[in-house]
């Protein structure tokens, strides 16, 4: 049963009334004109918060903006400066804090693996708004208070664990905060507490399924019905493989710590794209090189402005994530625009002997191949003056007991298919299941061993 605070949005499709589960129908089905009026009011508020930081006071003054009233319409967004990850690093630890320190009740940081970490502060108001967004996402997938939610992602400075945790609790779910790793314990908890919904990276769910056999458990002995997947780019084939292996529905999510974390955008029951909550964020898609806006359907860099966060407001943040807007209307009737699944990141692009290659292109082809298993690794090496691409992929164990010519044929077929798709001829290595490294957090799919110059 749905708890009393979960409502149904009502709209018309083909002249017939339809109802879909919604957490906040008044906002989720808001008319576009009213939604844009709300965005303008909240953009002005966000600029007023931003002006409390030395960083934005200086940046906005350079753009000729000294007060929030200078924003006359949403079109004035284009006059605001971009914000980058480097800006956040330079502001470490509190250069972008827009409230008094005693008003901040939590902070999250990025890993800082490529330099100084980025820090995002939250007030109690900010955390409540974030939790509401996550609850909205969860209910859009058809999950309810009757579900048992096992959270398989990191807790702590990483936003994925706590973000989904509080959203699920607000919906009324029983939450199992197991965090990541310890696969044998994950399986035990799935069985003992009959978890029906999980949150994990796609790569970890595939690893979990492989581990079920070692625990003497089959997927149909579990009670799972849904999975929320994200935190790493993945192909539609990966999603379908997860759904087939577990016999469940898997929903894509999008979030990043600079925009709170999970809850930025989520698929609904219809899976026609990720609904981005436009009362909380203004979305732009730009050419990452020219910074010019792109039309609907054109792939470019996602740029977002926060509209609800008081402690660390961000204006036109360049995410480096690549996607495009989905045209048309979703059958669910929500008015918020939809993002296509992420293609990757502009800074994840590999240049191999002068050819631009995205890891997602390689994954997409591998996962379409029936003989290929759940895990793979892309390795880049240098051979003399040339780059060498090695694609290591696990295949099903029974193939290693058959005719060696079968393996040779599979190597040749994969190599030719990849050469045709990415214009680079790879070396294909076939490995038995479980022989490649497994990451319990975000999967590390690319190992670049080329010397830096």
PDB file of C-alpha atoms in Angstrom, residues 29 32-33 45 93 140 158 199 225 262 270 298 309 321 350 354 370 391 394 423 449:
ATOM      1  CA  UNK A  29       3.267  18.184 -13.004  1.00  0.00           C
ATOM      2  CA  UNK A  32       5.913  24.987 -17.853  1.00  0.00           C
ATOM      3  CA  UNK A  33       5.015  28.671 -17.578  1.00  0.00           C
ATOM      4  CA  UNK A  45      17.304  34.236  -4.536  1.00  0.00           C
ATOM      5  CA  UNK A  93      37.970  24.928   2.397  1.00  0.00           C
ATOM      6  CA  UNK A 140       8.611   8.023  -9.454  1.00  0.00           C
ATOM      7  CA  UNK A 158      30.637  10.337  -0.645  1.00  0.00           C
ATOM      8  CA  UNK A 199      21.000   0.989  -4.677  1.00  0.00           C
ATOM      9  CA  UNK A 225      12.029  -6.135  -7.593  1.00  0.00           C
ATOM     10  CA  UNK A 262      21.736  11.689  -5.938  1.00  0.00           C
ATOM     11  CA  UNK A 270       8.386   4.592 -18.174  1.00  0.00           C
ATOM     12  CA  UNK A 298      22.415  17.602 -29.545  1.00  0.00           C
ATOM     13  CA  UNK A 309      20.843  25.403  -1.855  1.00  0.00           C
ATOM     14  CA  UNK A 321      29.194  15.211 -18.049  1.00  0.00           C
ATOM     15  CA  UNK A 350      40.520   8.862 -24.789  1.00  0.00           C
ATOM     16  CA  UNK A 354      44.742  10.785 -32.775  1.00  0.00           C
ATOM     17  CA  UNK A 370      26.344 -12.854 -25.817  1.00  0.00           C
ATOM     18  CA  UNK A 391      40.575  -4.708 -24.264  1.00  0.00           C
ATOM     19  CA  UNK A 394      35.698 -11.920 -19.090  1.00  0.00           C
ATOM     20  CA  UNK A 423      38.269   3.199 -35.860  1.00  0.00           C
ATOM     21  CA  UNK A 449      49.875   3.103 -18.835  1.00  0.00           C
TER      22      UNK A 449
END
